[in-house]
Coordinates of C-alpha atoms in Angstrom, one line a residue:
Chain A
X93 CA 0.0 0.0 0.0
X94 CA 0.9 3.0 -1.0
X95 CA 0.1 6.1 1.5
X96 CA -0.7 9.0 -0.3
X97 CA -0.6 11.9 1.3
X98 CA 0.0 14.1 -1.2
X99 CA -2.2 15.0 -4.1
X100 CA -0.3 17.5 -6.0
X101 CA 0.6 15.3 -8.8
X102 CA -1.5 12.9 -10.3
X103 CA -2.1 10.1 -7.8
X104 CA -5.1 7.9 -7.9
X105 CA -7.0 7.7 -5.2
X106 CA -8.9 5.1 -2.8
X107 CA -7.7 2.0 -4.9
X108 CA -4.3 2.0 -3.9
X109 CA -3.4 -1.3 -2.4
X110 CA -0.1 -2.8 -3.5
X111 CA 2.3 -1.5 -5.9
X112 CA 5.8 -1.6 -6.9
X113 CA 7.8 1.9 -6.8
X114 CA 9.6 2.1 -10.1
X115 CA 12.2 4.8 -10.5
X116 CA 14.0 6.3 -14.0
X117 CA 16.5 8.7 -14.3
X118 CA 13.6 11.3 -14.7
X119 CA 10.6 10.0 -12.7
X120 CA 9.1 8.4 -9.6
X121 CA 6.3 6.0 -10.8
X122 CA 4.3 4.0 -9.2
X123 CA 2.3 1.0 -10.7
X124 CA -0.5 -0.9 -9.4
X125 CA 0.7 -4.9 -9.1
X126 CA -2.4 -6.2 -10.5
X127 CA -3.8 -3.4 -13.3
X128 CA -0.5 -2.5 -14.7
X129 CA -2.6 0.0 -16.9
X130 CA -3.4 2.0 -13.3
X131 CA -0.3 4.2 -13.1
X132 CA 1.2 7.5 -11.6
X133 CA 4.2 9.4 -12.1
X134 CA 5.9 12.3 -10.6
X135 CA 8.8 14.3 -11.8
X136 CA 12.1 13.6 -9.5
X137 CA 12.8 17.2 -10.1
X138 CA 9.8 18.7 -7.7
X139 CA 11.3 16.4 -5.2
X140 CA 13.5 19.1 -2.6
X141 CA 14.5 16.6 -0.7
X142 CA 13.7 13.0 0.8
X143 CA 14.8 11.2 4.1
X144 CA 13.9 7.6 5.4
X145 CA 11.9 6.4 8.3
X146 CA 12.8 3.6 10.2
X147 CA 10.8 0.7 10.7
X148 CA 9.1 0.1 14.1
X149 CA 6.9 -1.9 15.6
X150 CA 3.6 -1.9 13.8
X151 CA 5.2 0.2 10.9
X152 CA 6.7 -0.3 8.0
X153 CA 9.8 1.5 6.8
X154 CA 9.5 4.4 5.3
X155 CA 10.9 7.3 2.6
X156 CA 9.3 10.5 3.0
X157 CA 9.5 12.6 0.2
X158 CA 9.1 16.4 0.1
X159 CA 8.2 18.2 -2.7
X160 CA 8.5 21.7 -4.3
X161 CA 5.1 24.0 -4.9
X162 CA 2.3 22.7 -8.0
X163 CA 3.8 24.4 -10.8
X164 CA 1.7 26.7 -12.9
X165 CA 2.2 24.4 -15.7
X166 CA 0.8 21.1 -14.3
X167 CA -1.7 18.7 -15.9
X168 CA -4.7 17.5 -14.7
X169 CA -4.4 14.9 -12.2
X170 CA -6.7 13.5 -9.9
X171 CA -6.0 16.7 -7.1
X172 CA -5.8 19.8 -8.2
X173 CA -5.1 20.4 -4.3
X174 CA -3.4 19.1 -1.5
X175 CA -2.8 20.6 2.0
X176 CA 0.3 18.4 2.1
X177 CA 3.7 19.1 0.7
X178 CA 4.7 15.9 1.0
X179 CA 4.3 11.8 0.1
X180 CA 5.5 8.8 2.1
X181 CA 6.5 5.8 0.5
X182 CA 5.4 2.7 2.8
X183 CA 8.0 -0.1 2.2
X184 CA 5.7 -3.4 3.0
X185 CA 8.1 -6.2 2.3
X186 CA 11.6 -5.2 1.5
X187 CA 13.4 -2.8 -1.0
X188 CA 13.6 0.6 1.3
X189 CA 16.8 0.5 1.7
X190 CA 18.5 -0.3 -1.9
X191 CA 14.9 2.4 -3.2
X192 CA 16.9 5.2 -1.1
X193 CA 20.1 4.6 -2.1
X194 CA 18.9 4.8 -6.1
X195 CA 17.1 7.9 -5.3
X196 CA 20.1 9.3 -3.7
X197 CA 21.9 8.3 -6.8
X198 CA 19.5 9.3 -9.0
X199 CA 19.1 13.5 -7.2
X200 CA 22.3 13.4 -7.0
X201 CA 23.3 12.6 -10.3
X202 CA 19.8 14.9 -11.9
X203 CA 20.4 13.4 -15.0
X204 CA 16.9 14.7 -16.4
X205 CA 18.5 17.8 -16.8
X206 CA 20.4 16.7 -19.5
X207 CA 18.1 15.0 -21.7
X208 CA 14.5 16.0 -22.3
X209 CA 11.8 13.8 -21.4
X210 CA 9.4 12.6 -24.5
X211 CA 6.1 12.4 -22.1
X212 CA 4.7 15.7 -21.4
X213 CA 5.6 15.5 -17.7
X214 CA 4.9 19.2 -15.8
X215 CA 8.8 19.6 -14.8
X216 CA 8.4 22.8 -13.0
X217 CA 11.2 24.7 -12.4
X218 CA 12.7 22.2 -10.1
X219 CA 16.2 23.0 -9.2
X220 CA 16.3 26.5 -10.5
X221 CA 17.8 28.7 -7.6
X222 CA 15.5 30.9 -6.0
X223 CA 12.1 31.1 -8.6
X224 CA 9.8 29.0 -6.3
X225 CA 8.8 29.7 -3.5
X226 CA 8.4 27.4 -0.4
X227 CA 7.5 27.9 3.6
X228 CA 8.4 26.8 6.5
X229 CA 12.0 25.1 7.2
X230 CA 12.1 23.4 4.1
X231 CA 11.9 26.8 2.1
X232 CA 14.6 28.6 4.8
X233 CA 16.9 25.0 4.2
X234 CA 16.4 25.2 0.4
X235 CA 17.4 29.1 0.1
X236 CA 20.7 28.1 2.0
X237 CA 21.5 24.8 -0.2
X238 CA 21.2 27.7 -3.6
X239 CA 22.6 30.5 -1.9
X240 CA 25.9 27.7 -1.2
X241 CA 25.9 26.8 -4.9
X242 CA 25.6 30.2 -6.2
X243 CA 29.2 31.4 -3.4
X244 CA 30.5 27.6 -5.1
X245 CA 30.0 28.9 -8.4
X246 CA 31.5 32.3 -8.4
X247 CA 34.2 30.9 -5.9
X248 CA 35.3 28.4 -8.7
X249 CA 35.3 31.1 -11.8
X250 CA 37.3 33.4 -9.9
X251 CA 40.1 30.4 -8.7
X252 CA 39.9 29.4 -12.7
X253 CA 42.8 31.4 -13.8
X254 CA 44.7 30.6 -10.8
X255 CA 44.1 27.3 -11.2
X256 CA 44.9 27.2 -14.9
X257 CA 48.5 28.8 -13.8
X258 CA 49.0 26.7 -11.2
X259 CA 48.7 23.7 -13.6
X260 CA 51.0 25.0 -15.8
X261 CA 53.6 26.4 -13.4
X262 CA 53.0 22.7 -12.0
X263 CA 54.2 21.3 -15.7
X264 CA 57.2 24.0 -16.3
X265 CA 58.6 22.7 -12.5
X266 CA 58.2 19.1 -13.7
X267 CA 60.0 19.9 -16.9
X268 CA 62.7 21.7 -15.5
X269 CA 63.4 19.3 -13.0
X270 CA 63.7 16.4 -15.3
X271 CA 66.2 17.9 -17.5
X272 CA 68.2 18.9 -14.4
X273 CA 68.3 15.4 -13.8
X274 CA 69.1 14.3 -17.6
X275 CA 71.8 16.8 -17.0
X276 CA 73.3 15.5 -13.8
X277 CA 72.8 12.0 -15.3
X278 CA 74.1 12.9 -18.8
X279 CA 76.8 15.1 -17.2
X280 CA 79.5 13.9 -20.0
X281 CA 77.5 13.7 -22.9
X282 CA 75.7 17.4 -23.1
X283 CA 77.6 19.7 -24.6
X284 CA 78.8 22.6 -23.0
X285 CA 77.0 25.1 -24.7
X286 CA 74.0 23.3 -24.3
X287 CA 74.6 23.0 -20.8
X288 CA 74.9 26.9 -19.9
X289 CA 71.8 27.0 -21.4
X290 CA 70.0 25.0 -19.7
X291 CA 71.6 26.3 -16.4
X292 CA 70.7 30.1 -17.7
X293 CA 67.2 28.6 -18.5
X294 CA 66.9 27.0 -15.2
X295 CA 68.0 30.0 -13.1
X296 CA 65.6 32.5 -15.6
X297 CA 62.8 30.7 -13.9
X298 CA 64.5 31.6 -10.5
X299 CA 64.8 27.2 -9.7
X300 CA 68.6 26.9 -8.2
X301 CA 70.5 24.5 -10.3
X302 CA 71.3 21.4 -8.5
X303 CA 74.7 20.5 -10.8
X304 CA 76.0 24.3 -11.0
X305 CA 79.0 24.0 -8.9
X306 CA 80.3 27.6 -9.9
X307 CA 78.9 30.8 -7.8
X308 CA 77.7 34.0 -8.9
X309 CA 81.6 34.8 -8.6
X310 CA 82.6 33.8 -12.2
X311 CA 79.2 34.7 -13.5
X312 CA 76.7 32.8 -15.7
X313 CA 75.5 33.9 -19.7
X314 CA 72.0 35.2 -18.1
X315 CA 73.8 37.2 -15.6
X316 CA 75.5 38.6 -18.1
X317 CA 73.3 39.3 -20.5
X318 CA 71.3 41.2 -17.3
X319 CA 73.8 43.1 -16.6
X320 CA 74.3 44.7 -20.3
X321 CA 70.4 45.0 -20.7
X322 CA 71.1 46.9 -17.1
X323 CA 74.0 48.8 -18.4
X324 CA 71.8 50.6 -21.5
X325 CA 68.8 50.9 -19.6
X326 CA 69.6 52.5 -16.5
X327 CA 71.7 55.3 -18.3
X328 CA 69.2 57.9 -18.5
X329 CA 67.0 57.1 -15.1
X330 CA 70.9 57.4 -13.0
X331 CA 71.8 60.8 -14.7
X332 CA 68.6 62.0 -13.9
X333 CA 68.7 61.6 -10.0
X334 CA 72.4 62.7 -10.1
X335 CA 74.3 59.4 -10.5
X336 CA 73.4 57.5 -8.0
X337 CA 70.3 55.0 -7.1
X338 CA 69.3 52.7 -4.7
X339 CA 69.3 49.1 -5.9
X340 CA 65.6 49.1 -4.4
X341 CA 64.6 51.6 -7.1
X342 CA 66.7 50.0 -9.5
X343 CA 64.3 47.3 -8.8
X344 CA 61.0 48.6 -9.0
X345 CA 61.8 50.6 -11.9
X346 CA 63.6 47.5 -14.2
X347 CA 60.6 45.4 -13.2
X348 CA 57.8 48.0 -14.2
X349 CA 59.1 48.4 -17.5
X350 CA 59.6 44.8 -18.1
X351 CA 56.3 43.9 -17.2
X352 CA 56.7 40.3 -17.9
X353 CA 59.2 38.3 -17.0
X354 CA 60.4 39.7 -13.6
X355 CA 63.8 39.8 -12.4
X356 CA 64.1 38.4 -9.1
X357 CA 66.2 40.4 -6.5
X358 CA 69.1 37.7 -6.5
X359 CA 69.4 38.4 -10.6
X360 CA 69.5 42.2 -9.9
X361 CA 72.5 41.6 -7.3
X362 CA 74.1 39.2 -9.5
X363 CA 74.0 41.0 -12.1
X364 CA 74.8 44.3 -10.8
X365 CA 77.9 42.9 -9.8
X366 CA 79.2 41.7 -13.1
X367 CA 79.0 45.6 -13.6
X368 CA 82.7 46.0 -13.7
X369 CA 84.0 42.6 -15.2
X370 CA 82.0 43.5 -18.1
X371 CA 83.8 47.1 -18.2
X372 CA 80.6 48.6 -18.5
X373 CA 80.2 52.2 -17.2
X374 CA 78.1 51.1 -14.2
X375 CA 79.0 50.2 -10.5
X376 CA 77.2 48.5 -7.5
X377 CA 78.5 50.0 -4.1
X378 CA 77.5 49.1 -0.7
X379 CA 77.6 51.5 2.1
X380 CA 78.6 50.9 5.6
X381 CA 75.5 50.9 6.6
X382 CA 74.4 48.0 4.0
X383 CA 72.8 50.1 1.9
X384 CA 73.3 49.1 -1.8
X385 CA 73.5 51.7 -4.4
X386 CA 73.8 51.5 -8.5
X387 CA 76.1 54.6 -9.5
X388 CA 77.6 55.6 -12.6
X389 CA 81.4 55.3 -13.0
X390 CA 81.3 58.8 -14.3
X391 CA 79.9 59.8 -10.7
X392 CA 82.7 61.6 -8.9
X393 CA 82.1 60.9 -4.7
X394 CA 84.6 64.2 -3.9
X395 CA 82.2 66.3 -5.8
X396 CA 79.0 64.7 -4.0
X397 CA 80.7 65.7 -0.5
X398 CA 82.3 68.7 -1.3
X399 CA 78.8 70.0 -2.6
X400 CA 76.9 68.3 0.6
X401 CA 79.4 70.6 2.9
X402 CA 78.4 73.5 0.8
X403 CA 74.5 72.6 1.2
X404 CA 75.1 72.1 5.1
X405 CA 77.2 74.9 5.6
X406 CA 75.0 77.2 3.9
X407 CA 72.2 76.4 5.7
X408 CA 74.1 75.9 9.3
X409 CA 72.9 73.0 9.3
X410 CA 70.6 70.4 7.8
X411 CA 68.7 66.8 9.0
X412 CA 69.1 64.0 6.2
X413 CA 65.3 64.9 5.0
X414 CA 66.3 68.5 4.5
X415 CA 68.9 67.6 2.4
X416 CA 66.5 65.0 0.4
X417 CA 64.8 67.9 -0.4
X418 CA 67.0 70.3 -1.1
X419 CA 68.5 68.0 -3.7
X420 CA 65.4 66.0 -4.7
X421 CA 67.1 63.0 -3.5
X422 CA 65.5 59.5 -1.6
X423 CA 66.2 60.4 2.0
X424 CA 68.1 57.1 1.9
X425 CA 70.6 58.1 -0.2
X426 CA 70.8 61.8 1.3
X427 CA 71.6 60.3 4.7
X428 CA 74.1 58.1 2.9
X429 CA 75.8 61.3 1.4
X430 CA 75.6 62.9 4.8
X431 CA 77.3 60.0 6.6
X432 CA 79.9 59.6 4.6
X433 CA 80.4 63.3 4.4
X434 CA 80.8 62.7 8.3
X435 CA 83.5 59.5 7.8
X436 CA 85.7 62.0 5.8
X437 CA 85.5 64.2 8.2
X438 CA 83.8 67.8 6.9
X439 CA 80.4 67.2 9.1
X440 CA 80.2 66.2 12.8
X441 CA 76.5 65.5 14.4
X442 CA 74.1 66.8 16.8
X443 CA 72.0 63.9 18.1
X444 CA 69.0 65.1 20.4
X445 CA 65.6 64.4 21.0
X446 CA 65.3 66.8 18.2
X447 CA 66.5 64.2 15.9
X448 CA 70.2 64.0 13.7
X449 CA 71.2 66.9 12.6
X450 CA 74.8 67.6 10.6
X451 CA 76.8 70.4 10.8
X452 CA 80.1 71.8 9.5
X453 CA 82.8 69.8 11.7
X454 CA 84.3 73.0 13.7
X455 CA 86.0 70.7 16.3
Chain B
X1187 CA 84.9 88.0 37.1
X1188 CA 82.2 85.4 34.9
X1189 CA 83.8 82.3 33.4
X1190 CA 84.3 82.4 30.2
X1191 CA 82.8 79.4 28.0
X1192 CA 84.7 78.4 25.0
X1193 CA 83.1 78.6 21.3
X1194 CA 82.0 75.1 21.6
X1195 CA 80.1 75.3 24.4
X1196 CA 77.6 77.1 22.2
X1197 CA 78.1 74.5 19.3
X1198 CA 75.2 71.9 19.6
X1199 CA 77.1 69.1 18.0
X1200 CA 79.8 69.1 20.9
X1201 CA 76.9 67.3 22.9
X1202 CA 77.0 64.6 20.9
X1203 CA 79.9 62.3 21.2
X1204 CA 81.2 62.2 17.6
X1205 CA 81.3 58.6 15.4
X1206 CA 84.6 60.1 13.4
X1207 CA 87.9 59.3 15.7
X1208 CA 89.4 62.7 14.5
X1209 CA 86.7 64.5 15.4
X1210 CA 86.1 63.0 19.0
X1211 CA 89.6 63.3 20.1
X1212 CA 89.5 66.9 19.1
X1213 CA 86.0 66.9 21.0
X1214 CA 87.2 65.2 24.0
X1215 CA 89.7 67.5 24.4
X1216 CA 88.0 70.6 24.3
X1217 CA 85.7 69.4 27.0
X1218 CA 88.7 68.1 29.0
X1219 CA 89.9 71.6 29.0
X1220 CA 86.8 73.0 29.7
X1221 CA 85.7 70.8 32.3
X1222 CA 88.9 71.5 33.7
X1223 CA 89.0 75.6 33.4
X1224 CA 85.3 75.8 34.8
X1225 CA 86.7 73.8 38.2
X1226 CA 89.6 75.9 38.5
X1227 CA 87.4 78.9 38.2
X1228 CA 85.1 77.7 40.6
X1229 CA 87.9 76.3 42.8
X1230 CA 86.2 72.8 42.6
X1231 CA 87.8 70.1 44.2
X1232 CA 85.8 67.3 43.9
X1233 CA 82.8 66.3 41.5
X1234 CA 79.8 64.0 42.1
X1235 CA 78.9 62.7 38.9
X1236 CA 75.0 63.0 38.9
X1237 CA 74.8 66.3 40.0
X1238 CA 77.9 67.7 37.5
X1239 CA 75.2 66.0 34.8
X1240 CA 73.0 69.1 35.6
X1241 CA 75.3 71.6 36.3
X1242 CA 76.3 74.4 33.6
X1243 CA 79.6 72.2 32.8
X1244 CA 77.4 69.7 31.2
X1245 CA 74.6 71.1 30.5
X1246 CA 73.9 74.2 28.2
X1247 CA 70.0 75.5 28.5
X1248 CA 70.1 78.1 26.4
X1249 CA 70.5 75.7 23.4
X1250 CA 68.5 72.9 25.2
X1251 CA 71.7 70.6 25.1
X1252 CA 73.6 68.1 27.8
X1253 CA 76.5 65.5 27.7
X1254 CA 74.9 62.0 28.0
X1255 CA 75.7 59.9 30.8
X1256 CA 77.9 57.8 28.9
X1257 CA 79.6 61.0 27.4
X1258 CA 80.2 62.1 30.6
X1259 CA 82.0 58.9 31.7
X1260 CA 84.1 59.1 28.5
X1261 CA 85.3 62.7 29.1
X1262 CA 86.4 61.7 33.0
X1263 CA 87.9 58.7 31.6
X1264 CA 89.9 61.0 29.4
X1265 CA 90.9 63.3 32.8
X1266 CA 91.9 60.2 34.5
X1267 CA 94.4 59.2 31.8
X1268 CA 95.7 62.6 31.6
X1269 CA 96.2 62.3 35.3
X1270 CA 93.5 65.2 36.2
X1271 CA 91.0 63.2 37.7
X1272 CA 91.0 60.3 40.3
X1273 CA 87.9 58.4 41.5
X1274 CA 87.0 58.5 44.9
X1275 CA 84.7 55.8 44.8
X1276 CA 84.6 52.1 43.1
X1277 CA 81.2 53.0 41.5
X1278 CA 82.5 56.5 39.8
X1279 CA 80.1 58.4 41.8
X1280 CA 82.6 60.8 42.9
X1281 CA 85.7 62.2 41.9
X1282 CA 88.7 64.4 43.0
X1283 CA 89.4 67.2 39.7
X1284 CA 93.2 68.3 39.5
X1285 CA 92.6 70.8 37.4
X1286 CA 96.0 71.2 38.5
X1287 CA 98.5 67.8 38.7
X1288 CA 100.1 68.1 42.1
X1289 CA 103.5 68.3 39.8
X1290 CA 102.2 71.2 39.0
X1291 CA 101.5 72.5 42.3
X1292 CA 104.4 71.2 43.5
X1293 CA 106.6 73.4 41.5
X1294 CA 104.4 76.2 42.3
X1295 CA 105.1 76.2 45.8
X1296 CA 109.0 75.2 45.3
X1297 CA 109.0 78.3 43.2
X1298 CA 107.4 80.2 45.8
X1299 CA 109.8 79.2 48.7
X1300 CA 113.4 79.5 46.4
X1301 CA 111.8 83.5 45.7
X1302 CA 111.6 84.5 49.2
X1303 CA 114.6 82.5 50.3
X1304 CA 113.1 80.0 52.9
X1305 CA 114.8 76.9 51.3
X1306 CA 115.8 74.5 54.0
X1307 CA 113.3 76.3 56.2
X1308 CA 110.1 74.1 57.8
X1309 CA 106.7 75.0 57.4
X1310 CA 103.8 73.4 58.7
X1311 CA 100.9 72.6 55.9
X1312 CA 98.7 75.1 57.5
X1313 CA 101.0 77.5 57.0
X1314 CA 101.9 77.0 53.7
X1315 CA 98.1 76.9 52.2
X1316 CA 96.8 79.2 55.0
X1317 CA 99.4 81.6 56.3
X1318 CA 99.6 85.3 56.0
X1319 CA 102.9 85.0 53.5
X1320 CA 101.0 83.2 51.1
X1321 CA 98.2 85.2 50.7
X1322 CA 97.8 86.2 47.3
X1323 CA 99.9 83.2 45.5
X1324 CA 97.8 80.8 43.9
X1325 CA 98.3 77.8 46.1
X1326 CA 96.9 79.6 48.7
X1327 CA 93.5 78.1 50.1
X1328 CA 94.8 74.8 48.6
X1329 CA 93.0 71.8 50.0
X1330 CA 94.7 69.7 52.5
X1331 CA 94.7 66.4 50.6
X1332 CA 96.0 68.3 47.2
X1333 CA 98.7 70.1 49.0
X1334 CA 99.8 66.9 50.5
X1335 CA 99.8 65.3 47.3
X1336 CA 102.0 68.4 45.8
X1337 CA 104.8 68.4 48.3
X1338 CA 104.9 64.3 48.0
X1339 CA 105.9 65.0 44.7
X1340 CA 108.2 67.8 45.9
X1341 CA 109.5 64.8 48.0
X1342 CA 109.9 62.5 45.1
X1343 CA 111.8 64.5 43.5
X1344 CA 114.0 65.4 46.0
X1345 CA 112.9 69.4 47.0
X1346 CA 111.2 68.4 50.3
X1347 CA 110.8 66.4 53.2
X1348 CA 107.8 65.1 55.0
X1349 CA 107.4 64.7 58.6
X1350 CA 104.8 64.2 61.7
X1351 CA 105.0 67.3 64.3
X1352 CA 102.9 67.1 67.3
X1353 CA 99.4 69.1 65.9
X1354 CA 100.3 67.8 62.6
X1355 CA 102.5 67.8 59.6
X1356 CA 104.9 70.0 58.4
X1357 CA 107.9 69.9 55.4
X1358 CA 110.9 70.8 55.0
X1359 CA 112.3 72.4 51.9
X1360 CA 115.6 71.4 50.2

């Protein structure tokens, strides 16, 4: 027997005794044992969700099935109009069990979305997010279950491109490892040539080269090739700020213009050192204080500090951000200038609450 | 008659102990001198360390600068070497200034007694740093433990004697 208790969809009344629950990949039908011509079916998509009820004493067990509102489209069936939302399947004899786990298989799975159904079968909007409406907890639980696919959904689009690069920075680590292997394996049978370039392509990608037994010291192509790019292209920027920049700036202003292919700081250093090896009209200096600076050959450090003792002496005295101004400097460099202005002896320092001040050295 | 600061007194960067070596030694000695010339003029003896921090020596108002603690410790270091300065304590709390060496005051006094003849005469210490002949020469006023310490030197080198009298000590002259 079949307890029907709800009449939304076509179900036949009074004469239902014994049946057999069929279920398709579109529908739930039911079919009368004996008059196999007395049958009902119900879209799985108005079904919103379904859960099972244990046998007890006295009962059989059980799937309760709840179902979305009477769409506008519907056909005739035997109700026009039920008070319930829902229908429960009574399993007599056996089958609940293996029943449930097909209809689990079969919502999850929804494959009547992707092929339409021949029998005009009202299909309502089903699982469309949000359209119908429905009360009490099973409306509140179904605006959560859509609102969680929608956040899925847009979630997943905006990962996509990461996802894609990911994959493919996956691939490129994959590749490059394997021919740092065929190297190391190979190690007499590739060619020299060949070999610098895999080591230049290796390090291009920023992956430290496991056979390289040389260090930055003696220099590699790329490095090389770096540092002449360098040498042409920070001409103008350096005699604009007066000879001399930071290596930070150096940096950010190499990578901007590249736009692709970044340099990684180690390259800059690297390369910044080959500076003089390749006679090229460029230096790297490090201050004292660690600061590391790109200056042109050209720049002249006696001018730079007789000039600073000018500034500070005409002013009585100046702080290092006073001096960045006056000279449109970074107030790294300035205090740089200052400082070593100070080690040669022209400036001596007043350091107060007030902050560090330089003066003309008196003493 | 008002002491007379030095140029650098006024200078803000001399209360700042300079990170060039040239420049602090020249530093360093400048406030040796003046740490030295502004005892002399106030006929200071000895110094306690915490309150010569806030005293004028150290500490210049009118441009809102003083010698650090550390600073301060640096310069009497510097005395000490030059043999102007001698700690009283083992926590350098407090400290005798010899603005003049006792050599010097030594000398002074040895000069003093060859000029009006008394060598080989005896004098008691009270008489020497208090007595009416001595008014007006420079060791007069001198403080007992300094004058001891000048004719000990004087006896070092030969010019005097020590000795124990009855109410105290007196010296004799050679």
């Amino acid at each position: 027997q079949m307890q029907m208790k709800n009449c939304c969809f076509m179900w036949l009344h009074a004469k239902m005794d014994l049946g057999v629950a069929l279920l398709s990949t579109h529908r739930l039908i039911w079919r009368d044992i004996k008059n196999h011509e007395c049958c009902i079916a119900m879209p799985l998509s108005q079904i919103i969700y379904f859960e099972e009820q244990a046998a007890g004493i006295g009962k059989s067990a059980k799937i309760v099935i709840h179902l979305h509102q009477v769409p506008a489209n519907k056909e005739p069936g035997p109700y026009q109009y039920s008070k319930y939302s829902y229908i429960k399947l009574s399993f007599k004899e056996h089958g609940q069990i293996e029943f449930y786990r097909r209809l689990t298989e079969e919502m999850t799975k929804k494959r009547w979305k992707n092929t339409p159904v021949s029998q005009p079968i009202p299909t309502g909007t089903g699982s469309q997010a949000g359209k119908t409406r429905a009360v009490g907890i099973v409306g509140i639980e179904r605006k959560i279950e859509e609102k969680r696919k929608e956040t899925d959904k847009n979630i997943s689009e905006a990962f996509e491109d990461l996802s894609k690069l990911m994959v493919k920075a996956k691939e490129m680590v994959e590749l490059s490892r394997s021919i740092a292997n065929k190297i190391k394996d190979k190690q007499g049978d590739i060619t020299e040539d060949e070999t610098i370039r895999f080591k230049a392509y290796l390090l291009s990608m920023g992956i430290a080269n496991p056979v390289t037994r040389e260090t930055h010291g003696s220099g590699t192509h790329y490095h090389m090739q770096l540092a002449k790019q360098l040498g042409d292209m920070l001409q103008a920027p350096l005699e604009e700020r007066g000879g001399m920049m930071a290596l930070t700036e150096v940096y950010c202003l190499v990578n901007r213009a590249r736009g692709m292919e970044l340099l990684s700081p180690e390259d800059l250093v690297n390369a910044c050192k080959m500076f003089e090896s390749l006679k090229l009209p460029l230096r790297l200096r490090v201050f004292d204080s660690g600061v590391m600076v790109v200056q042109l050959q050209s720049h002249s450090e006696e001018e730079m500090i007789a000039s600073a003792l000018d500034n500070v002496s005409e002013k009585g005295s100046l702080t290092a951000e006073e001096f960045a101004k006056l000279l449109g400097l970074s107030v790294l460099l300035s205090k740089e200038r200052l400082l070593l202005a100070e080690k040669m002896g022209h400036l001596c320092r007043d350091d107060s609450v007030e902050g560090l001040r330089f003066y003309p050295n008196l003493f | 008659m008002s002491f007379e600061w030095p140029w650098q007194y006024n200078f803000p960067p001399f209360f700042t102990l300079q990170p060039n070596v040239d420049t602090r030694q020249k530093q360093l000695a400048a406030w040796c001198s003046l740490a030295l010339s502004y005892c002399r003029h106030h006929k200071l003896y000895t110094l306690d360390v915490m309150e010569a921090q806030e005293s004028p020596m150290f500490n210049n108002k009118k441009i809102e600068r003083k010698l650090s603690m550390e600073a301060i410790q640096v310069v009497f270091e510097e005395l000490r070497k030059k043999g102007n300065l001698e700690w009283l304590d083992k926590n350098k709390s407090r400290c005798l200034v010899m603005w003049r060496r006792p050599e010097e005051w030594g000398k002074l006094i040895y000069q003093w007694v060859s000029k009006t003849g008394m060598v080989n005469s005896v004098f008691t210490l009270y008489e020497l740093s208090n007595g009416d002949e001595t008014e007006g020469e420079e060791f007069h006023g001198l403080e007992d433990w300094m004058l001891l310490r000048s004719l000990q030197a004087l006896q070092t080198e030969g010019k005097a004697e020590l000795f124990t009298m009855d109410d105290g000590k007196g010296v004799k002259f050679f």
